[in-house]
CSV table of C-alpha atoms in Angstrom, one decimal:
chain,number,residue,atom,x,y,z
Y,28,MET,CA,84.8,157.0,53.2
Y,29,SER,CA,86.8,157.6,50.0
Y,30,GLY,CA,89.9,159.8,50.3
Y,31,ARG,CA,89.5,161.0,46.7
Y,32,ALA,CA,89.0,164.7,46.4
Y,33,PRO,CA,85.8,165.8,44.6
Y,34,ARG,CA,86.2,167.0,41.0
Y,35,LEU,CA,86.0,170.7,40.7
Y,36,ARG,CA,83.3,172.2,38.5
Y,37,ARG,CA,84.7,174.1,35.5
Y,38,VAL,CA,83.8,177.8,35.9
Y,39,ARG,CA,83.1,180.0,33.0
Y,40,ARG,CA,85.1,183.2,33.4
Y,41,PHE,CA,84.3,186.6,32.1
Y,42,VAL,CA,87.4,188.3,30.8
Y,43,PRO,CA,87.3,192.1,31.2
Y,44,SER,CA,88.9,194.4,28.7
Y,45,GLY,CA,92.5,195.1,29.7
Y,46,ARG,CA,94.6,193.6,32.5
Y,47,MET,CA,92.9,193.2,35.9
Y,48,THR,CA,95.4,194.3,38.4
Y,49,LYS,CA,95.0,196.4,41.5
Y,50,GLY,CA,95.8,200.0,40.7
Y,51,ALA,CA,95.0,199.5,37.0
Y,52,THR,CA,91.3,199.0,37.5
Y,53,PRO,CA,88.6,201.2,39.0
Y,54,LYS,CA,88.1,201.4,42.7
Y,55,VAL,CA,84.6,200.0,43.2
Y,56,VAL,CA,82.4,200.0,46.3
Y,57,ALA,CA,79.3,197.9,46.4
Y,58,LEU,CA,76.6,198.4,49.0
Y,59,GLY,CA,73.8,196.1,50.1
Y,60,GLY,CA,73.2,192.9,51.9
Y,61,GLY,CA,72.1,189.3,51.5
Y,62,MET,CA,72.0,187.5,48.2
Y,63,GLY,CA,71.6,190.7,46.2
Y,64,LEU,CA,75.0,192.0,47.3
Y,65,SER,CA,76.5,188.6,46.9
Y,66,ALA,CA,75.4,188.6,43.2
Y,67,SER,CA,77.0,192.0,42.7
Y,68,LEU,CA,80.3,191.0,44.4
Y,69,THR,CA,80.5,187.7,42.5
Y,70,ALA,CA,80.3,189.7,39.3
Y,71,LEU,CA,82.5,192.7,40.3
Y,72,ARG,CA,85.4,190.6,41.5
Y,73,ARG,CA,85.8,189.4,38.0
Y,74,ILE,CA,86.4,192.9,36.6
Y,75,THR,CA,88.3,194.9,39.2
Y,76,GLY,CA,91.2,194.2,41.5
Y,77,ASP,CA,90.1,197.0,44.0
Y,78,LEU,CA,86.7,196.1,45.4
Y,79,THR,CA,85.1,196.9,48.8
Y,80,ALA,CA,81.7,195.7,50.1
Y,81,VAL,CA,79.8,197.8,52.6
Y,82,VAL,CA,77.2,195.6,54.3
Y,83,THR,CA,74.0,196.3,56.2
Y,84,VAL,CA,73.9,195.3,59.9
Y,85,ALA,CA,70.2,195.1,60.6
Y,86,ASP,CA,69.6,191.4,60.3
Y,87,ASP,CA,67.9,189.9,63.3
Y,88,GLY,CA,66.8,186.4,62.1
Y,89,GLY,CA,68.4,183.0,62.1
Y,90,SER,CA,71.9,182.4,63.3
Y,91,SER,CA,72.8,186.1,63.1
Y,92,GLY,CA,69.8,187.0,65.2
Y,93,ARG,CA,70.7,184.4,67.9
Y,94,LEU,CA,74.3,185.6,68.1
Y,95,ARG,CA,73.2,189.2,68.2
Y,96,ASP,CA,70.8,188.6,71.0
Y,97,GLU,CA,73.1,186.4,73.1
Y,98,LEU,CA,76.4,188.3,72.6
Y,99,GLY,CA,75.3,191.8,71.7
Y,100,VAL,CA,77.4,191.7,68.5
Y,101,LEU,CA,76.8,193.0,65.0
Y,102,PRO,CA,74.8,190.4,63.0
Y,103,PRO,CA,77.5,188.5,61.0
Y,104,GLY,CA,75.4,186.7,58.4
Y,105,ASP,CA,75.4,189.3,55.6
Y,106,LEU,CA,79.1,190.0,56.2
Y,107,ARG,CA,79.8,186.2,55.9
Y,108,LYS,CA,77.8,186.0,52.6
Y,109,ALA,CA,79.8,188.9,51.2
Y,110,LEU,CA,83.1,187.2,52.1
Y,111,ALA,CA,81.9,184.0,50.5
Y,112,ALA,CA,81.0,185.8,47.3
Y,113,LEU,CA,84.5,187.3,47.2
Y,114,CYS,CA,86.2,183.9,47.3
Y,115,GLY,CA,87.9,183.0,44.1
Y,116,ASP,CA,86.9,180.2,41.7
Y,117,ASP,CA,90.0,178.1,42.4
Y,118,ASP,CA,90.1,175.1,44.7
Y,119,TRP,CA,91.1,177.3,47.8
Y,120,GLY,CA,88.4,179.9,47.3
Y,121,GLN,CA,85.6,177.5,46.6
Y,122,THR,CA,86.6,175.2,49.5
Y,123,TRP,CA,86.6,178.1,52.0
Y,124,SER,CA,83.4,179.5,50.5
Y,125,ARG,CA,81.7,176.2,51.3
Y,126,VAL,CA,83.2,176.0,54.8
Y,127,ILE,CA,82.1,179.4,56.0
Y,128,GLN,CA,78.6,178.9,54.5
Y,129,HIS,CA,78.3,175.5,56.1
Y,130,ARG,CA,75.5,175.2,58.7
Y,131,PHE,CA,75.5,172.7,61.5
Y,132,THR,CA,72.5,170.3,61.8
Y,133,SER,CA,71.8,169.0,65.3
Y,134,GLU,CA,69.2,168.8,68.0
Y,135,GLY,CA,71.3,171.1,70.2
Y,136,GLU,CA,72.3,174.8,70.5
Y,137,LEU,CA,74.6,174.6,67.4
Y,138,HIS,CA,71.7,173.8,65.1
Y,139,ASP,CA,71.6,176.1,62.0
Y,140,HIS,CA,74.6,178.2,63.1
Y,141,ALA,CA,76.9,179.0,60.2
Y,142,VAL,CA,80.6,178.3,60.6
Y,143,GLY,CA,81.5,181.7,59.2
Y,144,ASN,CA,79.3,183.5,61.7
Y,145,LEU,CA,81.0,181.8,64.6
Y,146,LEU,CA,84.5,182.5,63.1
Y,147,ILE,CA,83.7,186.2,62.6
Y,148,VAL,CA,82.3,186.7,66.1
Y,149,ALA,CA,85.2,184.8,67.6
Y,150,LEU,CA,87.6,187.2,65.9
Y,151,TRP,CA,85.6,190.2,67.0
Y,152,GLU,CA,85.9,189.0,70.6
Y,153,GLN,CA,89.6,188.2,70.2
Y,154,LEU,CA,90.7,191.4,68.4
Y,155,GLY,CA,88.1,193.9,69.7
Y,156,ASP,CA,87.9,195.5,66.2
Y,157,HIS,CA,85.3,194.8,63.6
Y,158,VAL,CA,87.3,195.9,60.6
Y,159,GLN,CA,90.6,194.2,61.6
Y,160,ALA,CA,88.7,190.9,62.2
Y,161,LEU,CA,86.9,191.0,58.9
Y,162,ASP,CA,90.2,191.9,57.1
Y,163,LEU,CA,91.8,188.8,58.8
Y,164,VAL,CA,89.0,186.5,57.7
Y,165,GLY,CA,89.3,187.9,54.1
Y,166,ARG,CA,93.0,187.1,54.1
Y,167,LEU,CA,92.3,183.6,55.3
Y,168,LEU,CA,89.8,183.0,52.6
Y,169,GLY,CA,91.9,184.7,49.9
Y,170,ALA,CA,89.0,187.1,49.3
Y,171,HIS,CA,89.1,189.2,46.2
Y,172,GLY,CA,88.1,192.4,48.0
Y,173,ARG,CA,87.4,193.9,51.4
Y,174,VAL,CA,84.2,193.6,53.5
Y,175,LEU,CA,83.1,196.4,55.9
Y,176,PRO,CA,80.0,196.8,58.0
Y,177,MET,CA,78.1,200.0,57.3
Y,178,SER,CA,77.7,200.9,61.0
Y,179,ALA,CA,79.6,200.0,64.1
Y,180,VAL,CA,76.4,199.2,66.1
Y,181,PRO,CA,73.7,196.6,65.4
Y,182,LEU,CA,70.6,198.3,64.0
Y,183,GLU,CA,66.9,197.5,64.3
Y,184,LEU,CA,64.9,198.1,61.2
Y,185,GLN,CA,61.4,199.5,61.6
Y,186,ALA,CA,58.8,199.9,58.9
Y,187,GLN,CA,55.5,201.7,58.5
Y,188,VAL,CA,53.3,199.0,56.8
Y,189,LYS,CA,49.9,199.5,55.4
Y,190,GLY,CA,47.6,196.4,55.8
Y,191,HIS,CA,50.0,194.4,57.9
Y,192,GLU,CA,47.2,193.4,60.3
Y,193,PRO,CA,44.6,191.0,58.9
Y,194,GLY,CA,41.2,192.6,58.5
Y,195,SER,CA,42.6,196.1,58.6
Y,196,PRO,CA,43.8,196.8,55.0
Y,197,ASP,CA,44.1,200.5,55.4
Y,198,ALA,CA,45.7,200.6,58.9
Y,199,ILE,CA,49.3,201.7,59.2
Y,200,THR,CA,51.3,199.5,61.6
Y,201,THR,CA,54.9,199.8,62.8
Y,202,VAL,CA,56.7,196.5,62.1
Y,203,ARG,CA,59.9,195.9,63.9
Y,204,GLY,CA,62.9,193.7,62.8
Y,205,GLN,CA,64.4,193.0,59.4
Y,206,ALA,CA,63.1,189.4,59.3
Y,207,THR,CA,59.5,190.6,60.0
Y,208,VAL,CA,59.7,193.4,57.5
Y,209,ALA,CA,60.9,191.1,54.8
Y,210,LEU,CA,57.9,188.8,55.3
Y,211,THR,CA,55.2,191.4,55.9
Y,212,ARG,CA,51.9,190.7,54.2
Y,213,GLY,CA,51.2,194.5,53.9
Y,214,GLU,CA,52.7,197.3,51.8
Y,215,VAL,CA,55.8,198.9,53.2
Y,216,GLN,CA,55.4,202.7,53.2
Y,217,SER,CA,58.8,203.7,54.7
Y,218,VAL,CA,61.6,202.4,56.9
Y,219,HIS,CA,63.9,203.8,59.5
Y,220,VAL,CA,66.5,202.4,61.9
Y,221,VAL,CA,67.0,202.4,65.6
Y,222,PRO,CA,69.1,204.0,67.0
Y,223,GLU,CA,68.4,207.0,64.8
Y,224,ASP,CA,71.5,208.6,63.3
Y,225,PRO,CA,73.7,205.6,63.8
Y,226,PRO,CA,77.5,206.0,63.5
Y,227,ALA,CA,79.0,204.9,60.2
Y,228,VAL,CA,82.2,202.8,60.1
Y,229,PRO,CA,84.9,205.4,59.1
Y,230,GLU,CA,86.5,203.0,56.7
Y,231,ALA,CA,83.2,202.5,54.8
Y,232,VAL,CA,82.7,206.3,54.5
Y,233,ALA,CA,86.3,206.7,53.3
Y,234,ALA,CA,85.9,204.0,50.7
Y,235,VAL,CA,82.8,205.6,49.3
Y,236,ARG,CA,84.4,209.0,49.1
Y,237,ASP,CA,87.6,207.6,47.4
Y,238,ALA,CA,85.8,205.3,44.9
Y,239,ASP,CA,85.8,205.5,41.2
Y,240,TRP,CA,82.4,203.7,41.0
Y,241,VAL,CA,79.8,203.0,43.6
Y,242,VAL,CA,77.2,200.2,43.1
Y,243,LEU,CA,74.0,200.2,45.2
Y,244,GLY,CA,71.8,197.1,44.9
Y,245,PRO,CA,70.4,194.7,43.9
Y,246,GLY,CA,68.8,193.3,47.0
Y,247,SER,CA,65.8,193.4,49.3
Y,248,TRP,CA,64.8,197.0,48.7
Y,249,PHE,CA,63.6,198.0,52.2
Y,250,SER,CA,65.8,195.7,54.3
Y,251,SER,CA,69.1,195.6,52.4
Y,252,VAL,CA,69.4,198.6,50.0
Y,253,ILE,CA,67.6,201.6,51.6
Y,254,PRO,CA,69.2,201.0,55.2
Y,255,HIS,CA,72.5,202.4,53.8
Y,256,LEU,CA,70.7,205.7,53.2
Y,257,LEU,CA,69.6,205.8,56.8
Y,258,VAL,CA,73.1,206.2,58.2
Y,259,PRO,CA,73.7,209.9,57.9
Y,260,GLU,CA,77.5,209.9,57.3
Y,261,LEU,CA,77.2,207.2,54.7
Y,262,ARG,CA,74.3,208.9,52.9
Y,263,GLU,CA,76.3,212.1,52.9
Y,264,ALA,CA,79.3,210.3,51.4
Y,265,LEU,CA,77.1,208.8,48.7
Y,266,GLU,CA,75.7,212.2,47.9
Y,267,GLU,CA,79.0,214.0,47.9
Y,268,THR,CA,81.5,211.5,46.4
Y,269,LYS,CA,83.0,212.2,43.1
Y,270,ALA,CA,82.6,208.6,42.1
Y,271,ARG,CA,80.1,207.6,39.4
Y,272,LYS,CA,77.2,205.6,40.7
Y,273,VAL,CA,75.2,202.7,39.5
Y,274,LEU,CA,71.8,201.7,40.9
Y,275,SER,CA,71.2,198.0,40.2
Y,276,LEU,CA,67.6,197.0,40.1
Y,277,ASN,CA,66.2,193.6,41.1
Y,278,LEU,CA,65.0,191.0,38.6
Y,279,ALA,CA,61.5,190.7,40.2
Y,280,PRO,CA,59.5,192.2,43.0
Y,281,GLN,CA,60.1,190.5,46.3
Y,282,PRO,CA,57.2,188.7,48.0
Y,283,GLY,CA,56.3,190.7,51.1
Y,284,GLU,CA,58.5,193.8,50.8
Y,285,THR,CA,57.8,194.9,47.2
Y,286,ASP,CA,54.9,192.9,45.9
Y,287,GLY,CA,53.5,194.5,42.8
Y,288,PHE,CA,56.3,197.1,42.6
Y,289,SER,CA,57.3,198.3,39.1
Y,290,PRO,CA,60.9,199.3,38.5
Y,291,GLN,CA,59.7,202.9,38.6
Y,292,ARG,CA,58.2,202.3,42.0
Y,293,HIS,CA,61.5,201.1,43.3
Y,294,LEU,CA,63.0,204.4,42.3
Y,295,GLU,CA,60.2,206.4,43.8
Y,296,VAL,CA,60.7,204.7,47.2
Y,297,LEU,CA,64.5,205.3,47.1
Y,298,ALA,CA,64.1,208.9,46.2
Y,299,ARG,CA,61.7,209.5,49.1
Y,300,HIS,CA,64.4,208.2,51.6
Y,301,ALA,CA,67.3,210.1,50.0
Y,302,PRO,CA,66.0,212.9,47.8
Y,303,LYS,CA,69.4,214.4,47.2
Y,304,LEU,CA,71.0,211.2,46.0
Y,305,ALA,CA,71.7,211.0,42.2
Y,306,PHE,CA,73.0,208.2,40.1
Y,307,ASP,CA,74.8,208.0,36.7
Y,308,VAL,CA,73.2,204.7,35.6
Y,309,VAL,CA,70.3,202.6,36.5
Y,310,LEU,CA,71.0,199.0,35.5
Y,311,ALA,CA,68.0,196.7,34.9
Y,312,ASP,CA,67.4,193.4,33.3
Y,313,LYS,CA,65.7,194.0,30.0
Y,314,ALA,CA,63.1,191.3,30.5
Y,315,ALA,CA,62.1,192.8,33.9
Y,316,VAL,CA,61.2,196.2,32.5
Y,317,PRO,CA,57.7,196.1,30.9
Y,318,ASP,CA,57.7,199.9,30.3
Y,319,THR,CA,61.1,201.0,29.1
Y,320,GLU,CA,60.0,204.6,28.3
Y,321,GLY,CA,58.4,204.9,31.8
Y,322,LEU,CA,61.6,203.8,33.5
Y,323,THR,CA,63.7,206.1,31.4
Y,324,VAL,CA,61.6,209.1,32.4
Y,325,ALA,CA,61.5,208.1,36.0
Y,326,ALA,CA,65.2,207.5,36.2
Y,327,LYS,CA,65.9,211.0,34.8
Y,328,GLN,CA,63.4,212.7,37.0
Y,329,LEU,CA,63.9,210.9,40.3
Y,330,VAL,CA,67.6,210.0,40.4
Y,331,GLY,CA,69.1,212.0,37.5
Y,332,SER,CA,70.4,209.0,35.7
Y,333,GLU,CA,70.4,207.1,32.4
Y,334,VAL,CA,69.0,203.6,32.0
Y,335,GLU,CA,71.1,200.7,30.9
Y,336,LEU,CA,69.2,197.6,30.0
Y,337,ALA,CA,71.0,194.3,29.7
Y,338,ALA,CA,70.3,190.5,30.0
Y,339,VAL,CA,71.7,189.8,33.4
Y,340,ALA,CA,69.3,187.0,34.7
Y,341,ALA,CA,70.4,183.4,35.0
Y,342,GLN,CA,68.5,181.1,32.7
Y,343,GLY,CA,67.0,177.7,33.2
Y,344,ASP,CA,64.7,176.2,35.8
Y,345,ASP,CA,67.2,176.6,38.7
Y,346,ALA,CA,67.1,180.4,38.1
Y,347,ARG,CA,63.4,180.7,38.8
Y,348,SER,CA,61.8,181.6,42.1
Y,349,SER,CA,60.2,178.9,44.3
Y,350,ALA,CA,56.8,180.2,43.2
Y,351,GLY,CA,57.7,179.4,39.6
Y,352,GLY,CA,57.6,183.0,38.5
Y,353,ALA,CA,60.2,185.3,37.0
Y,354,PRO,CA,64.0,184.6,37.3
Y,355,ASP,CA,65.3,185.8,40.6
Y,356,ARG,CA,69.0,185.0,40.3
Y,357,HIS,CA,71.6,187.0,38.4
Y,358,ASP,CA,74.1,185.3,36.1
Y,359,PRO,CA,77.5,186.4,37.4
Y,360,GLU,CA,79.1,186.4,34.0
Y,361,LEU,CA,76.3,188.4,32.4
Y,362,LEU,CA,76.2,190.9,35.3
Y,363,ALA,CA,80.0,191.2,35.2
Y,364,ALA,CA,79.8,192.0,31.4
Y,365,ALA,CA,77.1,194.6,32.1
Y,366,TYR,CA,79.1,196.3,34.8
Y,367,ASP,CA,82.3,196.2,32.7
Y,368,ARG,CA,80.4,197.9,29.8
Y,369,ILE,CA,79.0,200.6,32.1
Y,370,PHE,CA,82.4,201.3,33.6
Y,371,ARG,CA,84.0,201.7,30.2
Y,372,MET,CA,81.2,203.6,28.5
Y,373,HIS,CA,80.5,206.0,31.4
Y,374,GLY,CA,83.9,206.0,33.1
Y,375,ARG,CA,86.9,208.3,32.9
Y,376,ILE,CA,88.9,208.7,29.7
Y,377,GLY,CA,92.4,207.3,30.2
Y,378,PRO,CA,93.8,204.7,32.6
Y,379,TRP,CA,92.4,204.2,36.1
Y,380,ARG,CA,94.6,205.6,38.9
């Protein structure tokens, strides 16, 4: 085995307007889960020195589901992905990002467990405090931001799905579990969480109320985005915060959850789950919006916002879905540029606090 260190890939960096130092840039809170939240965080860490991720805790599949079932802990997977996304582009950051994302391959009990999941759970058990443990992992990784769970208890996602059962296209079925909801063959009508009215993590609520900007999405609409609106204290903070708010739409409908959904349909679903929640800007990839006028009208009527169209999708064959359809991966530099433009065009006049 060669002792030579691998050559690092040169990373193209977006340079925001002005100096990026904590206290001189906006306080941004990003909410979501999975790869959608990771895309936002990878972009946002390039343009602000004051970034907090608030992450869903309803995952019940894979390594997270196994740890949750065996130990009764919060599912760590989406929290791990958020921490990895906040790692810097230098040697230290990229090395630790790969380490915590590494999965074991074996014929035993460790198979498919992610290193970061085990590390997070070990610190939870050692420290007895979710937030303190995640802060410690963030310091170890040199993360460019903070990661918080949205709730202090693991949640079960339940959905009302039309046509989930083969041969009964009009029947409404209750589907339980985030992993099952994400892959349902039917049409999701609504979602809720168990326990109902779960407690929010106080630090997450405080971050939303104290933010300059809040970003919700992109991500799996029913299993990563909307669950934040099902935690009463968090939803109220989103409704009442003085922060400006961006709703970031997906690049394409997600097989299972949102097959056939237009951008307008995504807004309709969100508005049904949180009718009092308004946004300042809806951000969408211009190539993913076939009806710009329809989206503009829907955004104003449903969530009280303007629409910002920008090219934010990654290009090339590696950016396309496994089905060969529309691009399903954001380009972090293009997304960073879009967020930076929104923050400057719709933000406060004068320096950030």
